Amino acid sequence: MNWAFLRDVLSGVNKYSTALGRIWLSVVFIFRVLVYVVAAEEVWDDEQKDFVCNTKQPGCPNVCYDQFFPVSHVRLWALQLILVTCPSLFVVMHVAYRQERERKHRRKHGPHAPSLYDNPDKKRGGLWWTYLLSLLFKAAVDVGFLYVFHRLYKDYNMPRVVACSESPCPHTVDCYISRPTEKKIFTYFMVATAVLCILLNLCEVSYLVGKRCLEILGPRPRGSRRRPHLPETCPPYALSPGEHPQDGNSVLMKAEMTTVDAGGFP
């Protein structure tokens, strides 16, 4: 499998991510993708060839192998890595869509037309939701695959010997797994890195939601407050003579009544 394309996609997402998102990308690159490509594929390369049973009955080793390893570890990990990194591609596509929409808007209304977005790359509006949902989807994928691994291989264990009595085996036979300790270590390592990625995703979700709540519910700058205004149906008002603007108890009078005679009211 060509992992260079996946690397390029994740590198493009890096500039749209938060600090926690960049840590997640580093963990995925170094502790998951590189370990998978460099070591894990080599460790499981001989899994079926060296799965030996103490019988010469034709077909018995294949049936026993299928019973205890219905899905290969490396293929499950490859599928997991692909599904975990795909949501990041949607973030890049959303940013590209906003940039293209802004470009068409400028081409139609002129270069000095008001922008549709303050910053197309900034996580606001729909892009914020896309980024948040991508984090939740990545965490859900990792949780789902951890559950699948736990169901297929109880406690993520890799036994040295397994007993098999499936047909066409003539009786209960013992089958031996090649390099079980090494495979167990790699399994635990991949599980631990998946748990770490889940925690990073949840922390980033908490950070984004908390920051957004503070922006909405937090105190706003004074300059952003609008001054109260009278309805358009009310007649114009002015301060009564002798009152000062700084006096909070100034009496408002209609503008047409402000001209008062020196001797008294008209």
XYZ file of C-alpha atoms in Angstrom:
266
model
C 0.000 0.000 0.000
C 1.244 3.501 -0.852
C 1.268 5.493 2.376
C 2.845 8.596 0.772
C -0.602 9.847 -0.300
C -1.873 9.496 3.263
C 1.171 11.381 4.535
C 0.573 14.264 2.094
C -3.095 14.502 3.095
C -2.300 14.656 6.803
C 0.449 17.200 6.210
C -2.082 19.472 4.495
C -4.426 19.178 7.478
C -1.669 20.197 9.887
C -2.016 23.924 9.152
C -5.752 23.867 9.944
C -5.353 21.994 13.241
C -5.032 23.204 16.820
C -2.012 22.395 18.993
C -3.712 19.207 20.199
C -4.520 18.309 16.594
C -0.853 18.624 15.646
C 0.104 16.342 18.537
C -2.481 13.826 17.280
C -0.985 13.975 13.784
C 2.506 13.372 15.188
C 1.312 10.358 17.168
C -0.447 8.921 14.106
C 2.615 9.414 11.877
C 5.330 8.227 14.226
C 3.680 5.673 16.482
C 1.071 4.204 14.164
C 1.815 4.623 10.461
C 5.605 4.254 10.678
C 5.431 1.381 13.153
C 2.877 -0.327 10.940
C 4.915 0.112 7.741
C 8.355 -0.622 9.182
C 7.691 -3.352 11.726
C 4.149 -4.685 11.994
C 3.849 -5.886 8.397
C 7.133 -7.794 8.746
C 6.098 -9.400 12.030
C 2.823 -10.738 10.594
C 4.248 -11.639 7.197
C 4.602 -15.318 8.118
C 1.472 -15.704 10.229
C -0.271 -18.341 8.087
C 2.814 -19.980 6.646
C 4.255 -20.730 10.087
C 0.959 -21.666 11.717
C 1.735 -25.336 12.358
C -0.571 -28.017 13.755
C 0.485 -31.468 15.012
C -1.421 -33.324 12.318
C -0.932 -34.107 8.649
C -4.621 -34.090 7.847
C -5.058 -31.945 4.676
C -7.005 -28.750 5.309
C -6.855 -28.975 9.097
C -4.242 -26.162 9.593
C -6.165 -23.848 7.252
C -9.458 -24.403 9.071
C -7.858 -23.932 12.490
C -6.096 -20.787 11.350
C -9.378 -19.339 10.069
C -11.055 -20.176 13.380
C -8.567 -18.313 15.561
C -7.605 -15.545 13.100
C -10.760 -14.691 11.108
C -9.268 -11.303 10.157
C -5.573 -10.520 9.966
C -4.219 -7.997 12.475
C -2.347 -6.015 9.842
C -5.376 -5.736 7.563
C -7.552 -4.543 10.421
C -4.915 -1.976 11.380
C -4.631 -0.782 7.777
C -8.407 -0.316 7.583
C -8.389 1.434 10.945
C -5.668 3.892 9.897
C -7.476 4.687 6.640
C -10.806 5.362 8.358
C -9.167 7.388 11.131
C -7.385 9.717 8.718
C -10.214 10.163 6.180
C -12.113 12.816 8.235
C -9.040 15.050 7.996
C -9.477 14.954 4.222
C -13.004 16.335 4.604
C -11.616 19.309 6.537
C -9.193 20.059 3.692
C -12.001 19.721 1.147
C -14.219 22.105 3.134
C -11.450 24.720 3.254
C -10.867 24.308 -0.497
C -14.605 24.756 -1.103
C -14.642 28.017 0.884
C -11.603 29.324 -0.947
C -13.131 28.501 -4.325
C -16.420 30.130 -3.345
C -14.559 33.266 -2.255
C -12.635 33.323 -5.541
C -15.853 33.079 -7.605
C -17.442 35.808 -5.501
C -14.510 38.173 -6.168
C -14.520 37.355 -9.864
C -18.254 38.105 -10.123
C -18.439 41.263 -7.975
C -14.938 42.659 -8.390
C -11.775 42.519 -6.311
C -13.020 45.210 -3.907
C -16.284 43.446 -3.053
C -16.882 42.515 0.599
C -15.486 39.083 1.471
C -17.793 36.174 2.154
C -15.491 35.018 4.965
C -13.198 36.991 7.237
C -10.710 34.150 6.859
C -11.648 31.031 4.820
C -9.114 28.939 6.793
C -10.466 29.960 10.198
C -12.658 27.472 12.022
C -15.947 29.386 12.064
C -19.436 28.455 10.978
C -19.685 25.283 8.934
C -15.945 24.636 9.032
C -16.064 24.570 12.832
C -18.756 21.890 12.723
C -16.857 19.903 10.094
C -13.730 19.946 12.232
C -15.647 19.007 15.396
C -17.506 16.133 13.717
C -14.243 14.852 12.235
C -12.780 14.614 15.744
C -15.811 12.727 17.035
C -15.732 10.381 14.030
C -12.018 9.614 14.523
C -12.554 8.845 18.202
C -15.565 6.645 17.368
C -13.564 4.701 14.742
C -10.749 3.982 17.181
C -13.195 2.907 19.878
C -15.012 0.651 17.423
C -11.840 -1.068 16.244
C -10.629 -1.579 19.810
C -13.918 -3.312 20.527
C -13.576 -5.477 17.397
C -10.047 -6.496 18.365
C -11.221 -7.316 21.881
C -14.046 -9.489 20.549
C -11.891 -11.324 18.013
C -8.826 -11.731 20.231
C -9.906 -11.773 23.873
C -7.926 -9.295 25.996
C -5.753 -8.650 22.915
C -3.892 -11.827 23.824
C -1.685 -13.908 21.549
C -1.408 -17.481 22.938
C 1.496 -19.734 22.051
C -0.660 -22.838 21.566
C -4.317 -23.152 20.573
C -6.462 -26.286 20.604
C -8.578 -26.970 17.533
C -11.207 -29.643 16.945
C -12.784 -28.315 13.749
C -13.550 -30.620 10.830
C -11.655 -32.075 8.943
C -9.243 -32.453 11.884
C -9.438 -36.115 13.038
C -9.321 -35.099 16.731
C -8.420 -32.157 18.937
C -5.069 -30.949 17.708
C -2.607 -28.367 19.003
C -1.591 -25.541 16.721
C 1.398 -23.266 17.272
C 1.602 -19.566 16.444
C 4.876 -18.136 15.213
C 6.525 -15.404 17.334
C 3.573 -15.003 19.740
C 5.414 -12.798 22.262
C 6.561 -10.336 19.610
C 3.080 -10.157 18.131
C 1.568 -9.628 21.584
C 3.917 -6.697 22.247
C 3.031 -5.057 18.948
C -0.680 -5.614 19.610
C -0.472 -3.939 23.019
C 1.535 -1.090 21.517
C -1.019 -0.437 18.784
C -3.851 -0.584 21.316
C -2.051 1.895 23.588
C -1.457 4.361 20.744
C -5.114 4.084 19.711
C -6.204 4.889 23.281
C -3.814 7.872 23.311
C -5.323 9.155 20.056
C -8.837 8.811 21.483
C -7.858 10.879 24.535
C -6.274 13.549 22.326
C -9.409 13.743 20.174
C -11.663 14.093 23.208
C -9.396 16.748 24.718
C -9.501 18.702 21.469
C -13.298 18.429 21.352
C -13.483 19.770 24.915
C -11.118 22.599 24.001
C -13.117 23.647 20.921
C -16.487 23.469 22.665
C -15.204 25.251 25.769
C -13.586 28.008 23.731
C -16.753 28.488 21.698
C -18.914 28.662 24.837
C -16.612 31.300 26.340
C -16.856 33.361 23.157
C -20.655 33.221 23.219
C -21.317 33.530 26.953
C -18.283 35.558 27.990
C -18.290 39.364 28.467
C -18.230 41.326 25.237
C -16.069 44.407 24.636
C -17.795 47.721 25.332
C -17.289 48.865 21.769
C -19.449 46.018 20.523
C -22.515 47.093 22.527
C -25.146 48.941 20.588
C -26.556 52.147 22.004
C -30.295 52.053 22.681
C -32.343 54.016 20.193
C -35.897 55.215 20.037
C -38.362 53.744 17.576
C -38.706 55.516 14.275
C -42.399 56.209 14.989
C -41.592 58.417 18.003
C -41.076 62.147 17.394
C -37.599 63.574 17.893
C -36.731 64.551 21.411
C -34.312 67.061 22.892
C -33.089 68.063 26.341
C -35.134 70.660 28.186
C -33.456 74.066 28.708
C -31.213 74.365 31.697
C -30.478 70.647 31.853
C -27.008 69.255 31.234
C -26.274 66.195 29.066
C -24.394 64.527 31.905
C -27.386 64.814 34.210
C -29.140 61.473 34.277
C -32.434 63.068 35.326
C -32.709 65.412 32.355
C -36.229 65.842 31.104
C -36.871 65.057 27.471
C -39.095 67.385 25.536
C -40.289 67.386 21.960
C -38.060 69.329 19.614
C -40.864 71.561 18.483
C -41.587 72.596 22.094
C -38.035 73.678 22.934
C -38.591 77.379 22.071
C -39.874 78.845 25.345
C -40.824 82.497 26.018
C -38.764 84.436 28.609
C -41.858 85.279 30.635
C -43.188 81.768 30.872
C -44.789 79.028 28.782
C -46.423 79.993 25.479
